Coordinates of C-alpha atoms and ligand atoms in Angstrom, one line a residue:
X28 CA 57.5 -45.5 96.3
X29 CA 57.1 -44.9 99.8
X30 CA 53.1 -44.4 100.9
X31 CA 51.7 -42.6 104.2
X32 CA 48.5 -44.6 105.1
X33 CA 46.3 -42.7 107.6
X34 CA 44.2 -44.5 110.1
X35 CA 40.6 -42.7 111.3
X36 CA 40.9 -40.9 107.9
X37 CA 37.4 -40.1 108.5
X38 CA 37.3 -38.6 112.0
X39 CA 37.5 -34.7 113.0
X40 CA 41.2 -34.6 112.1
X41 CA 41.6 -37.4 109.4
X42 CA 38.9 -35.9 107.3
X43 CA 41.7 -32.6 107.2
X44 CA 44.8 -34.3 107.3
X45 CA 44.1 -36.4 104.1
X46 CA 43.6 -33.9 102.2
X47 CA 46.2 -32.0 103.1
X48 CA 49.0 -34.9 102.8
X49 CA 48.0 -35.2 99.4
X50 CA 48.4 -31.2 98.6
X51 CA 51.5 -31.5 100.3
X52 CA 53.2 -34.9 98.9
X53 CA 51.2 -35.9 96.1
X54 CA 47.3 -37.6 95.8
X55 CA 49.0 -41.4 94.9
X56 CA 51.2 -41.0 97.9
X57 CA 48.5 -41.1 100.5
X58 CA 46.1 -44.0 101.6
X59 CA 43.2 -43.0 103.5
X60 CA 41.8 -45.9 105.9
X61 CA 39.2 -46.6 108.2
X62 CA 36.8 -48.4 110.4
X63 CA 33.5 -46.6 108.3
X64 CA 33.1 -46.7 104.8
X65 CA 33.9 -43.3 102.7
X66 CA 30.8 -42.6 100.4
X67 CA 29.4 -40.3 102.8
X68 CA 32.3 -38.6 103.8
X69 CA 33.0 -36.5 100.9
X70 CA 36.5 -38.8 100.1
X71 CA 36.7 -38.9 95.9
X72 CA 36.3 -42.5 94.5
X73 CA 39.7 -42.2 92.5
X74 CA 42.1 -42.0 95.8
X75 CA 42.9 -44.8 97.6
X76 CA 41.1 -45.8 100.6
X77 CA 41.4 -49.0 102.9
X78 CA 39.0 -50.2 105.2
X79 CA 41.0 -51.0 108.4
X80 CA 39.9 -51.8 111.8
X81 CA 42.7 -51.3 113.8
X82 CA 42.2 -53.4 116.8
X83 CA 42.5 -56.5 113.5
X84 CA 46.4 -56.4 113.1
X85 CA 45.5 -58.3 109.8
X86 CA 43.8 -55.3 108.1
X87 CA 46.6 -53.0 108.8
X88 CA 49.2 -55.0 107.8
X89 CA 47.3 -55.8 104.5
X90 CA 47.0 -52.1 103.8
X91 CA 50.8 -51.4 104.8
X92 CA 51.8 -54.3 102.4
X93 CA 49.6 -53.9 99.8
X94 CA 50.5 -49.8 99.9
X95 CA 53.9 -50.1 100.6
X96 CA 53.0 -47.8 103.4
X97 CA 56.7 -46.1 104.8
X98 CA 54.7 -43.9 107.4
X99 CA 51.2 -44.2 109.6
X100 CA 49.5 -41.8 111.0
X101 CA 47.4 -43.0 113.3
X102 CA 44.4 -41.4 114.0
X103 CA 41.7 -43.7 114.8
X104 CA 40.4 -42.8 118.6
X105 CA 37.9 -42.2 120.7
X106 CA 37.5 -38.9 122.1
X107 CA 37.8 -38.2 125.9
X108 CA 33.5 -37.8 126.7
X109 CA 32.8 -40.8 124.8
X110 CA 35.9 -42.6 126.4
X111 CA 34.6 -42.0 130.0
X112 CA 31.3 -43.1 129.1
X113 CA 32.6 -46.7 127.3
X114 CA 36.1 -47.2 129.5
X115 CA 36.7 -50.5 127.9
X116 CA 36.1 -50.2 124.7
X117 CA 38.2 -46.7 124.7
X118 CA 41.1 -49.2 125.8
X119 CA 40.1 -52.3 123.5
X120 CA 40.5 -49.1 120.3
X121 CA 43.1 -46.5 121.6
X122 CA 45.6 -48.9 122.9
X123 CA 44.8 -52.4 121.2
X124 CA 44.8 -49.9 117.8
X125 CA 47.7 -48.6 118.7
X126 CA 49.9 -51.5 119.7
X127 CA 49.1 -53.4 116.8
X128 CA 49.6 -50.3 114.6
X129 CA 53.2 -50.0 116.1
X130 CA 54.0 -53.9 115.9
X131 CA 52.8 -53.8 112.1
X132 CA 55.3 -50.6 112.1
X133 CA 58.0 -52.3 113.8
X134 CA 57.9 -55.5 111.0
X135 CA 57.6 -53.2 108.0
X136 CA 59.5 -50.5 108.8
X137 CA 57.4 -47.7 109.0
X138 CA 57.8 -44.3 110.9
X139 CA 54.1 -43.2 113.0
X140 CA 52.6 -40.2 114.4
X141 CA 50.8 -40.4 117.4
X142 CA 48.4 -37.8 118.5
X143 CA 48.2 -37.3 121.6
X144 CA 46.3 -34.5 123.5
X145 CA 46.0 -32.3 127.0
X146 CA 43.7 -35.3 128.0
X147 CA 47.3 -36.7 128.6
X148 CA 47.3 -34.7 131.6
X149 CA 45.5 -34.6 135.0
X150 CA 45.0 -32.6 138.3
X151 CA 48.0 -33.2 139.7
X152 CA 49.9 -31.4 136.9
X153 CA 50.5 -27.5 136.6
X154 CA 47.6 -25.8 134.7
X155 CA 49.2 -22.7 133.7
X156 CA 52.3 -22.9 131.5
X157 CA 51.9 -26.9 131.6
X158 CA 56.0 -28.0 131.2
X159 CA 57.0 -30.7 128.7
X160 CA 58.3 -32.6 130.6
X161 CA 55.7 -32.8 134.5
X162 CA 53.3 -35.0 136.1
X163 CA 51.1 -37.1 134.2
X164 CA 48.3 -38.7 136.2
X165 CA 45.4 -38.3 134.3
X166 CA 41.6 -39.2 136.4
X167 CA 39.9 -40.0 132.8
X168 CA 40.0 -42.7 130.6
X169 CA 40.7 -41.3 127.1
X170 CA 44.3 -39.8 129.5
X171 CA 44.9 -42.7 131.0
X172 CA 44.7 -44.0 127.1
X173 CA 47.0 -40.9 125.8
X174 CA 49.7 -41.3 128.2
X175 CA 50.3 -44.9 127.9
X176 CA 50.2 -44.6 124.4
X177 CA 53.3 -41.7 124.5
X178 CA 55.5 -44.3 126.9
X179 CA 54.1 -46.9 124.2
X180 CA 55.3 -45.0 121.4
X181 CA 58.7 -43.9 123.5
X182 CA 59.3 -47.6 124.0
X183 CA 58.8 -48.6 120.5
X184 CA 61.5 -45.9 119.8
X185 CA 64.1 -47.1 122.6
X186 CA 63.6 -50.9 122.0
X187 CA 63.4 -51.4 118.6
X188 CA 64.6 -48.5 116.8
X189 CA 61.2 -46.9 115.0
X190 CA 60.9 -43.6 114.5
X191 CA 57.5 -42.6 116.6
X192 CA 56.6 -39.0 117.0
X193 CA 54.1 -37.1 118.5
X194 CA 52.4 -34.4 119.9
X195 CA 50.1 -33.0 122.7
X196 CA 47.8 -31.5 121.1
X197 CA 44.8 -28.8 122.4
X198 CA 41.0 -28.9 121.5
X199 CA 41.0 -28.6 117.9
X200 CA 38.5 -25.6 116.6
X201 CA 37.7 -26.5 112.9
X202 CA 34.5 -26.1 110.2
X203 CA 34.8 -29.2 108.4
X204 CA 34.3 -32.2 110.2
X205 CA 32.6 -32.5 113.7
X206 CA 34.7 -33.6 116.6
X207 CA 32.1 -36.4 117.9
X208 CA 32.4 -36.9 121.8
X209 CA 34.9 -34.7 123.3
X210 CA 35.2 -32.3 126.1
X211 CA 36.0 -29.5 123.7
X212 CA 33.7 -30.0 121.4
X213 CA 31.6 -26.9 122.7
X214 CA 34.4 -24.3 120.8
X215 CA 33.0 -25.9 117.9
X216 CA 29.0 -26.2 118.1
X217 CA 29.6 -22.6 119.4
X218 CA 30.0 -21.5 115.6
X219 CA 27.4 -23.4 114.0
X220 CA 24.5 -22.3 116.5
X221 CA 26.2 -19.0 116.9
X222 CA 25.8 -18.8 112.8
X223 CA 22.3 -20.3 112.7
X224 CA 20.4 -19.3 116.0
X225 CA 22.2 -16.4 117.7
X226 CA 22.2 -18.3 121.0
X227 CA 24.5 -21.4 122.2
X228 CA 24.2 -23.4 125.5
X229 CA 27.2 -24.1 126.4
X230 CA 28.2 -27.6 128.5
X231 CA 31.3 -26.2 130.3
X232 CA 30.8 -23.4 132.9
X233 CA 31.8 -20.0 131.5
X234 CA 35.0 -19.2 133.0
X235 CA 36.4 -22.8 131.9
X236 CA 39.9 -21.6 130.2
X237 CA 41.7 -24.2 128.1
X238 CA 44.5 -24.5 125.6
X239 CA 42.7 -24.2 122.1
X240 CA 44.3 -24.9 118.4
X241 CA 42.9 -24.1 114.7
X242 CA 42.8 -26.7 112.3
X243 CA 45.0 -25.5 110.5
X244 CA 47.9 -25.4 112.7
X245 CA 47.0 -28.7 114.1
X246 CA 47.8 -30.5 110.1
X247 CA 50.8 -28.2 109.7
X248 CA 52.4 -29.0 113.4
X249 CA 51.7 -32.7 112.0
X250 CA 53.2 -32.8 109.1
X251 CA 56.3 -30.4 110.0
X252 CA 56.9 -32.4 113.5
X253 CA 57.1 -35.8 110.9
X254 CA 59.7 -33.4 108.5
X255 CA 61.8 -32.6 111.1
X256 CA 65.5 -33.4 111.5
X257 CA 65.9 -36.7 113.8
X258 CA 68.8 -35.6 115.7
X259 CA 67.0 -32.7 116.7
X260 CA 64.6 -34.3 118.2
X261 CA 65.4 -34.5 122.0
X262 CA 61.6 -35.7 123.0
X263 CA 59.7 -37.6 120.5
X264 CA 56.4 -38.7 122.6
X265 CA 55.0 -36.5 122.6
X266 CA 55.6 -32.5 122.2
X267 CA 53.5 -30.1 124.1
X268 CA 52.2 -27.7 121.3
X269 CA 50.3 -24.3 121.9
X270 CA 48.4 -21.7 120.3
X271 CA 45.8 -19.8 122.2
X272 CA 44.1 -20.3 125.7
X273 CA 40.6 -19.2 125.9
X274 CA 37.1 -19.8 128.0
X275 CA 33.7 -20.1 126.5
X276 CA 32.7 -16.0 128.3
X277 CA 36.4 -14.8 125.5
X278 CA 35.2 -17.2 122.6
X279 CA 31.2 -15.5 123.2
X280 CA 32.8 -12.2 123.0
X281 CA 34.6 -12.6 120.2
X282 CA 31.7 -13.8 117.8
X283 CA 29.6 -10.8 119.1
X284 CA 32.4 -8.6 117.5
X285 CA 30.9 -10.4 114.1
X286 CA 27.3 -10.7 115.1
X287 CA 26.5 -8.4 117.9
X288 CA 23.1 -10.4 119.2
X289 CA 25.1 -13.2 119.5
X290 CA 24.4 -14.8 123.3
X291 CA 25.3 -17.6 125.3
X292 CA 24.0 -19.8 128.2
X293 CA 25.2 -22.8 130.4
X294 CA 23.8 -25.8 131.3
X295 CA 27.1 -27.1 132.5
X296 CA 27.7 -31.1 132.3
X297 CA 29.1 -32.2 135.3
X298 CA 31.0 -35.1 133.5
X299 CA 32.4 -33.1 130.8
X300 CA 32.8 -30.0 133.7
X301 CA 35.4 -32.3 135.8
X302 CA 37.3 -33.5 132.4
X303 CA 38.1 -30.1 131.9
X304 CA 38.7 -29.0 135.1
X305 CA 41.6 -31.3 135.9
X306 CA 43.5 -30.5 132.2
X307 CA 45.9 -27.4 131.3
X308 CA 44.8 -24.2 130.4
X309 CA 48.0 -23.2 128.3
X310 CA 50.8 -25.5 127.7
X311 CA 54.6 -24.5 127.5
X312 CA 55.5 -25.5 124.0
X313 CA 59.5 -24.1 124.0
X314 CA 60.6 -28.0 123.3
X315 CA 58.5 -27.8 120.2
X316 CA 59.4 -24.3 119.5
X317 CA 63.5 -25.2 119.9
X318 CA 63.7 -28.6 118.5
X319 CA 61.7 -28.6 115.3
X320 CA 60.5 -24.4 114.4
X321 CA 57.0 -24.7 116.1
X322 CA 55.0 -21.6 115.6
X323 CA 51.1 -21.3 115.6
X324 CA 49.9 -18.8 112.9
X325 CA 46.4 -18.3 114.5
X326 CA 45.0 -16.5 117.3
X327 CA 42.0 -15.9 118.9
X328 CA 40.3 -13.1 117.0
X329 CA 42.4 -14.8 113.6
X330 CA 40.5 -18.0 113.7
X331 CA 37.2 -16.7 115.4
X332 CA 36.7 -14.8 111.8
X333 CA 37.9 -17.5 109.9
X334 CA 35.5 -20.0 111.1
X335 CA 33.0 -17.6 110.7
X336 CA 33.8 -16.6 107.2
X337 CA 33.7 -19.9 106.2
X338 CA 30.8 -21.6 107.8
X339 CA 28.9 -19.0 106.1
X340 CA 30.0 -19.1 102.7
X341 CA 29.3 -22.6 103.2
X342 CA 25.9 -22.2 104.5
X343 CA 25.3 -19.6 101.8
X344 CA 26.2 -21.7 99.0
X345 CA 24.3 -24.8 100.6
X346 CA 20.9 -22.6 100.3
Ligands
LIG232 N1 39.5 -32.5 122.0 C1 39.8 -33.7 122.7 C2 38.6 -34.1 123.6 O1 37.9 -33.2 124.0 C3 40.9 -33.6 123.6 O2 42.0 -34.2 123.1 O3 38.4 -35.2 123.9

């Protein structure tokens, strides 16, 4: 039996993806692995989890042999904020990870995922209706990291056969796990102060419009872009995908339909303020749409009650 081993199983997207991989292919199927260990992460002791430090190419290859691991998704990265602040080490893990991820791939076998993100993009590119397929010349780190990775991942493909997919993915909005050190991490914090103080300062200036994505649709664009038909695949690394486009003055106004003394300030970070300022504001996804079925399910207003149901439930029940 063929296993999935995910890398970064405990960052902002592992700690969903797992979880969901198991739901969707089976608990004994899926090997969670990463550079921290799980006891405080809320991972049960009965499923299987590796501790894998991906720039070691012996620890992955130990968990894709000792696993029989047919697929990796490789999540272990540093976010775009805390990549501009430590450049080298954001290369040493998000392309020394990857390449040996992708040469332990290309001696066992094994499919990957790659996410990539709009990081992967920079001011020279169109903002509005980014295409798939435009200029890529990213002023940040954690871009300059994204991009190589997708011509990495494209390479592995042409040279030697693997099957690498991925996508460009948006800030991802979700109320389980903190994102930890990106640009977009205000759409997030935005919840939990709206939820506990009424007020939020907000890091980004408020007309700051970028392409935005629920959890939800993130894991399901995931799994369903690894599902998908091969020779449908024109592009591969890595798919534009969208879902909603909105700034921090639409995302305020939105919780104050839920709770009307809601309010919001800036104190805007100019580091973070330039990150965003040079990535899209909504991406054309009509590859991903034509090739493989992509369709987000949640909008704005859909995710902003969402979030809100459920952080409170989960405050509620926490009390
Ligand atoms: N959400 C990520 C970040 O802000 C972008 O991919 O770094």
């Amino acid at each position: 039996m063929q296993r999935i081993l995910v890398t970064g199983a405990l960052g902002q997207i592992g700690t969903e993806l797992v979880p969901a991989l198991r739901d969707r292919y089976g608990s004994d199927r899926v090997v969670a692995s990463d550079i921290r260990v799980p006891h405080a992460h809320g991972l049960s002791a009965s499923d299987a989890f590796e501790h894998v430090d991906c720039t070691h190419i012996r620890e992955i290859e130990h968990a894709v042999r000792r696993h029989e691991v047919g697929t990796i998704y490789h999540m272990a990265a540093l976010l775009s904020a805390v990549a501009e602040d430590r450049p080298r080490v954001a290369w040493e893990v998000n392309m020394g990870g990857l390449y040996r991820v992708l040469e332990v791939a290309r001696l066992h076998g094994c499919a990957v995922f790659l996410p990539s993100s709009i990081g992967a993009f920079g001011p020279g590119t169109p903002r509005v209706g980014t295409p798939q397929d435009t200029i890529q010349r990213p002023s940040t780190m954690y871009g300059v990291t994204k991009v190589s990775s997708e011509l990495l991942c494209d390479y592995y493909h042409a040279r030697f056969g693997l099957d690498t997919r991925g996508l460009r993915l948006p800030g991802l909005v979700s109320y389980v796990a903190p994102p930890g050190g990106g640009t977009t991490d205000w759409a997030v914090e935005i919840f939990h102060q709206a939820l506990r103080h009424r007020n939020y300062t907000c890091f980004l200036r408020g007309d700051t419009r970028l392409d935005m994505m629920y959890m939800p649709d993130a894991i399901r664009a995931m799994m369903e872009l690894m599902e998908a038909e091969p020779g449908k695949l024109v592009h591969r690394n890595a798919f534009n995908v969208a879902a909603m486009s909105f700034t921090p003055e639409d995302l305020a106004a939105e919780i104050r339909k839920h709770i009307p003394d809601f309010d919001i300030d800036y104190e805007v970070d100019p580091v973070r303020q330039a990150i965003a300022d040079s990535w899209p504001e909504s991406m054309d996804d009509a590859a991903a749409r034509h090739e493989w079925g992509w369709k987000a399910e949640y909008d704005l207003p859909g995710m902003t009650a969402d979030m809100l149901e459920k952080l409170g439930r989960r405050a509620g029940s926490a009390s």
